[in-house]
Amino acid sequence: QVQLVQSGAEVKNPGASVKVSCKASGYTFTGYYMHWVRQAPGQGLEWMGWINPNSGGTNYAQKFQGRVTMTRDTSISTVHMELSRLRSDDTAVYYCARGRGYSAYEPFDYWGQGTLVTVSS
Amino acid sequence: DIQMTQSPSSVSASVGDRVTITCRASQGISSWLAWYQQKPGKAPNLLIYAASSLQSGVPSRFSGSGSGTDFTLTISSLQPEDFATYYCQQANSFPITFGQGTRLEIK
């Protein structure tokens, strides 16, 4: 069965960077886009960008351009999301989510369990 | 960016009721509209894609309709497990955007 398992919670100081991992299993890793979505406490969902695990190509939301980097390691079916220059308003649960088809425009049919990133001094 | 506006922001209903949630896009998105259900402390769950297609494993009491700018999610007969927050999402163009959410509460 399809599973996305994310790395554990992080606490970071303002200005630091965080790297969240998402390990996929149960399907062909390179066949589906992977997206990252975040949710601040008590707030809605915010899309951050996608990575094509096959080519390594990425597309980031303009809001995060210059601060976010998405990478993949096909040997271990894992994608990573690194966010730099953290601010307090980056405190959120970060989710990886698989696109349901072969296009980056497909909705998200499987989600990781979420990783809480807390930014605080 | 395409703005997605849901209404109402919250609704109270009883088990067995029929509930409709509306989502409006700031510009036409064809049928590139999905609906998700999210329960507290959990990841969202895909219910509907392509505006009206039921995701595998989702009960048939959920249905979606609409195209262009106006869309609806209908739950035909509320069950206790349906009380949650619902989000619409457009994927017609990047950045992908979500509605602000509709909280469905027990009356």
Short mmCIF file of C-alpha atoms in Angstrom, two decimals:
data_model
loop_
_atom_site.label_atom_id
_atom_site.label_comp_id
_atom_site.label_asym_id
_atom_site.label_seq_id
_atom_site.Cartn_x
_atom_site.Cartn_y
_atom_site.Cartn_z
CA GLN A 1 0.00 0.00 0.00
CA VAL A 2 1.12 3.54 -0.67
CA GLN A 3 2.80 5.17 2.31
CA LEU A 4 4.54 8.49 2.83
CA VAL A 5 6.51 8.64 6.07
CA GLN A 6 7.96 11.95 7.14
CA SER A 7 10.79 12.81 9.48
CA GLY A 8 10.16 13.95 13.02
CA ALA A 9 9.33 17.28 14.61
CA GLU A 10 11.91 20.05 14.62
CA VAL A 11 12.53 23.11 16.74
CA LYS A 12 14.64 25.81 15.13
CA ASN A 13 15.89 29.28 15.93
CA PRO A 14 14.91 32.20 13.70
CA GLY A 15 17.31 32.49 10.78
CA ALA A 16 18.16 28.79 10.76
CA SER A 17 17.26 26.20 8.13
CA VAL A 18 15.20 23.03 8.40
CA LYS A 19 15.17 19.95 6.19
CA VAL A 20 12.14 17.67 6.21
CA SER A 21 12.21 14.23 4.59
CA CYS A 22 9.43 12.16 3.10
CA LYS A 23 10.04 8.48 2.33
CA ALA A 24 7.70 6.87 -0.18
CA SER A 25 6.81 3.21 -0.50
CA GLY A 26 4.23 1.01 -2.18
CA TYR A 27 4.39 2.56 -5.64
CA THR A 28 6.83 3.58 -8.38
CA PHE A 29 8.55 6.55 -6.79
CA THR A 30 9.58 8.18 -10.07
CA GLY A 31 6.11 7.98 -11.58
CA TYR A 32 4.32 10.64 -9.55
CA TYR A 33 4.93 14.26 -8.65
CA MET A 34 5.43 15.09 -4.99
CA HIS A 35 4.13 18.31 -3.51
CA TRP A 36 4.73 20.10 -0.22
CA VAL A 37 1.89 21.80 1.64
CA ARG A 38 2.06 23.53 4.98
CA GLN A 39 -0.51 24.44 7.61
CA ALA A 40 0.12 27.01 10.32
CA PRO A 41 -1.57 26.37 13.68
CA GLY A 42 -5.34 26.78 13.34
CA GLN A 43 -4.99 27.96 9.75
CA GLY A 44 -5.66 26.65 6.26
CA LEU A 45 -3.53 24.84 3.72
CA GLU A 46 -0.75 26.54 1.76
CA TRP A 47 0.97 24.98 -1.25
CA MET A 48 4.74 25.39 -1.39
CA GLY A 49 5.78 23.64 -4.58
CA TRP A 50 6.41 20.36 -6.31
CA ILE A 51 9.26 18.14 -7.36
CA ASN A 52 9.29 15.65 -10.20
CA PRO A 53 11.08 12.63 -8.67
CA ASN A 54 11.99 11.33 -12.11
CA SER A 55 13.76 14.39 -13.48
CA GLY A 56 14.42 16.31 -10.28
CA GLY A 57 12.65 19.31 -11.79
CA THR A 58 10.94 21.67 -9.38
CA ASN A 59 8.34 24.43 -9.30
CA TYR A 60 8.11 26.62 -6.21
CA ALA A 61 5.42 29.05 -5.14
CA GLN A 62 6.74 32.57 -5.61
CA LYS A 63 6.27 33.24 -1.90
CA PHE A 64 9.00 30.71 -1.12
CA GLN A 65 11.34 31.35 -4.05
CA GLY A 66 14.90 31.76 -2.81
CA ARG A 67 14.17 30.11 0.55
CA VAL A 68 12.95 26.63 -0.38
CA THR A 69 14.78 23.77 -2.03
CA MET A 70 13.18 20.44 -2.91
CA THR A 71 15.38 17.49 -3.77
CA ARG A 72 15.02 13.77 -4.19
CA ASP A 73 17.09 10.63 -3.72
CA THR A 74 15.74 7.94 -6.00
CA SER A 75 17.95 5.25 -4.42
CA ILE A 76 15.92 5.47 -1.21
CA SER A 77 12.61 6.80 -2.64
CA THR A 78 12.83 9.94 -0.55
CA VAL A 79 12.13 13.59 -1.20
CA HIS A 80 13.43 16.42 0.93
CA MET A 81 12.20 19.96 1.52
CA GLU A 82 14.64 22.48 2.96
CA LEU A 83 13.44 25.89 4.09
CA SER A 84 16.03 28.50 5.01
CA ARG A 85 16.06 31.84 6.86
CA LEU A 86 13.27 30.63 9.10
CA ARG A 87 10.91 33.13 10.74
CA SER A 88 8.36 32.68 13.48
CA ASP A 89 5.55 32.64 10.91
CA ASP A 90 7.12 29.54 9.34
CA THR A 91 5.89 27.60 12.37
CA ALA A 92 3.57 25.02 10.83
CA VAL A 93 2.93 21.40 10.05
CA TYR A 94 4.62 20.52 6.77
CA TYR A 95 3.11 17.77 4.61
CA CYS A 96 4.38 15.93 1.59
CA ALA A 97 1.58 14.86 -0.73
CA ARG A 98 1.58 12.73 -3.87
CA GLY A 99 -0.10 13.89 -7.05
CA ARG A 100 -2.64 11.25 -8.08
CA GLY A 101 -1.66 11.10 -11.74
CA TYR A 102 1.24 11.73 -14.07
CA SER A 103 0.72 15.49 -14.25
CA ALA A 104 1.77 18.19 -11.80
CA TYR A 105 -1.81 19.46 -11.95
CA GLU A 106 -3.34 16.37 -10.39
CA PRO A 107 -4.75 16.61 -6.84
CA PHE A 108 -3.13 14.90 -3.89
CA ASP A 109 -4.25 11.36 -3.18
CA TYR A 110 -1.74 10.34 -0.49
CA TRP A 111 -0.27 12.49 2.26
CA GLY A 112 2.48 12.10 4.78
CA GLN A 113 1.62 12.25 8.47
CA GLY A 114 2.98 15.79 8.75
CA THR A 115 6.07 17.26 10.40
CA LEU A 116 5.70 20.04 12.94
CA VAL A 117 8.36 22.70 12.56
CA THR A 118 8.49 25.20 15.38
CA VAL A 119 10.52 28.38 14.95
CA SER A 120 11.25 30.02 18.25
CA SER A 121 14.13 31.65 20.07
CA ASP B 1 -2.89 33.93 -8.19
CA ILE B 2 -6.35 32.39 -8.29
CA GLN B 3 -8.32 33.09 -5.11
CA MET B 4 -10.66 30.39 -3.84
CA THR B 5 -13.52 31.49 -1.62
CA GLN B 6 -15.60 28.97 0.31
CA SER B 7 -18.97 29.53 1.90
CA PRO B 8 -20.05 29.20 4.54
CA SER B 9 -16.95 29.36 6.76
CA SER B 10 -18.74 27.14 9.25
CA VAL B 11 -21.99 25.25 9.35
CA SER B 12 -23.86 23.33 12.03
CA ALA B 13 -25.89 20.31 11.01
CA SER B 14 -27.33 17.09 12.37
CA VAL B 15 -26.75 13.46 11.50
CA GLY B 16 -28.87 12.64 8.47
CA ASP B 17 -28.94 16.22 7.13
CA ARG B 18 -28.00 17.17 3.60
CA VAL B 19 -25.22 19.75 3.49
CA THR B 20 -23.85 21.79 0.61
CA ILE B 21 -20.59 23.75 0.63
CA THR B 22 -19.77 26.24 -2.10
CA CYS B 23 -16.41 27.21 -3.57
CA ARG B 24 -15.90 30.11 -5.96
CA ALA B 25 -12.75 30.75 -8.00
CA SER B 26 -11.61 34.27 -8.85
CA GLN B 27 -11.22 33.21 -12.48
CA GLY B 28 -12.25 30.23 -14.55
CA ILE B 29 -10.54 26.96 -13.69
CA SER B 30 -12.47 24.58 -15.97
CA SER B 31 -12.92 21.43 -13.86
CA TRP B 32 -9.55 21.56 -12.08
CA LEU B 33 -11.16 21.48 -8.66
CA ALA B 34 -10.67 19.05 -5.80
CA TRP B 35 -12.26 18.70 -2.37
CA TYR B 36 -10.54 17.47 0.78
CA GLN B 37 -11.71 16.52 4.26
CA GLN B 38 -9.47 17.15 7.23
CA LYS B 39 -9.98 15.98 10.79
CA PRO B 40 -8.10 17.50 13.75
CA GLY B 41 -4.49 16.40 13.92
CA LYS B 42 -4.70 14.48 10.63
CA ALA B 43 -3.60 15.06 7.05
CA PRO B 44 -6.26 16.03 4.52
CA ASN B 45 -8.04 13.29 2.63
CA LEU B 46 -8.99 13.59 -1.04
CA LEU B 47 -12.74 13.23 -1.60
CA ILE B 48 -13.47 14.60 -5.07
CA TYR B 49 -11.24 15.42 -8.06
CA ALA B 50 -11.96 16.93 -11.45
CA ALA B 51 -14.89 18.72 -9.80
CA SER B 52 -17.20 15.70 -9.77
CA SER B 53 -15.18 12.45 -9.74
CA LEU B 54 -15.33 10.44 -6.54
CA GLN B 55 -11.94 9.32 -5.25
CA SER B 56 -11.63 5.58 -4.73
CA GLY B 57 -12.82 4.47 -1.31
CA VAL B 58 -14.86 7.60 -0.59
CA PRO B 59 -18.52 6.97 0.32
CA SER B 60 -21.07 7.76 -2.36
CA ARG B 61 -22.89 10.24 -0.09
CA PHE B 62 -20.19 12.72 -1.15
CA SER B 63 -20.67 14.38 -4.52
CA GLY B 64 -19.26 17.37 -6.35
CA SER B 65 -20.47 19.55 -9.18
CA GLY B 66 -19.64 22.69 -11.10
CA SER B 67 -17.21 24.06 -13.64
CA GLY B 68 -15.66 27.38 -14.50
CA THR B 69 -15.84 29.46 -11.33
CA ASP B 70 -18.60 27.95 -9.18
CA PHE B 71 -18.45 24.57 -7.49
CA THR B 72 -20.30 22.66 -4.80
CA LEU B 73 -19.63 19.76 -2.47
CA THR B 74 -22.73 17.95 -1.23
CA ILE B 75 -23.00 15.42 1.54
CA SER B 76 -26.35 13.73 1.05
CA SER B 77 -26.89 12.31 4.53
CA LEU B 78 -24.44 13.34 7.22
CA GLN B 79 -22.78 10.62 9.25
CA PRO B 80 -21.01 11.16 12.59
CA GLU B 81 -17.60 10.70 10.97
CA ASP B 82 -18.27 13.53 8.48
CA PHE B 83 -17.86 16.30 11.04
CA ALA B 84 -14.59 17.86 9.94
CA THR B 85 -13.16 20.77 7.96
CA TYR B 86 -13.49 20.76 4.18
CA TYR B 87 -11.20 22.51 1.70
CA CYS B 88 -11.48 23.14 -2.01
CA GLN B 89 -8.34 23.34 -4.13
CA GLN B 90 -7.69 24.55 -7.67
CA ALA B 91 -4.96 23.10 -9.86
CA ASN B 92 -5.75 24.90 -13.09
CA SER B 93 -2.63 27.02 -12.75
CA PHE B 94 0.27 27.51 -10.39
CA PRO B 95 0.44 28.39 -7.63
CA ILE B 96 -2.04 25.80 -6.50
CA THR B 97 -4.42 27.48 -4.06
CA PHE B 98 -6.91 26.32 -1.46
CA GLY B 99 -10.09 27.76 -0.08
CA GLN B 100 -10.01 28.96 3.52
CA GLY B 101 -11.95 25.94 4.73
CA THR B 102 -15.47 25.17 5.91
CA ARG B 103 -15.87 23.76 9.38
CA LEU B 104 -18.78 21.32 9.65
CA GLU B 105 -19.97 21.03 13.24
CA ILE B 106 -22.56 18.95 15.02
CA LYS B 107 -25.76 20.79 15.83
#
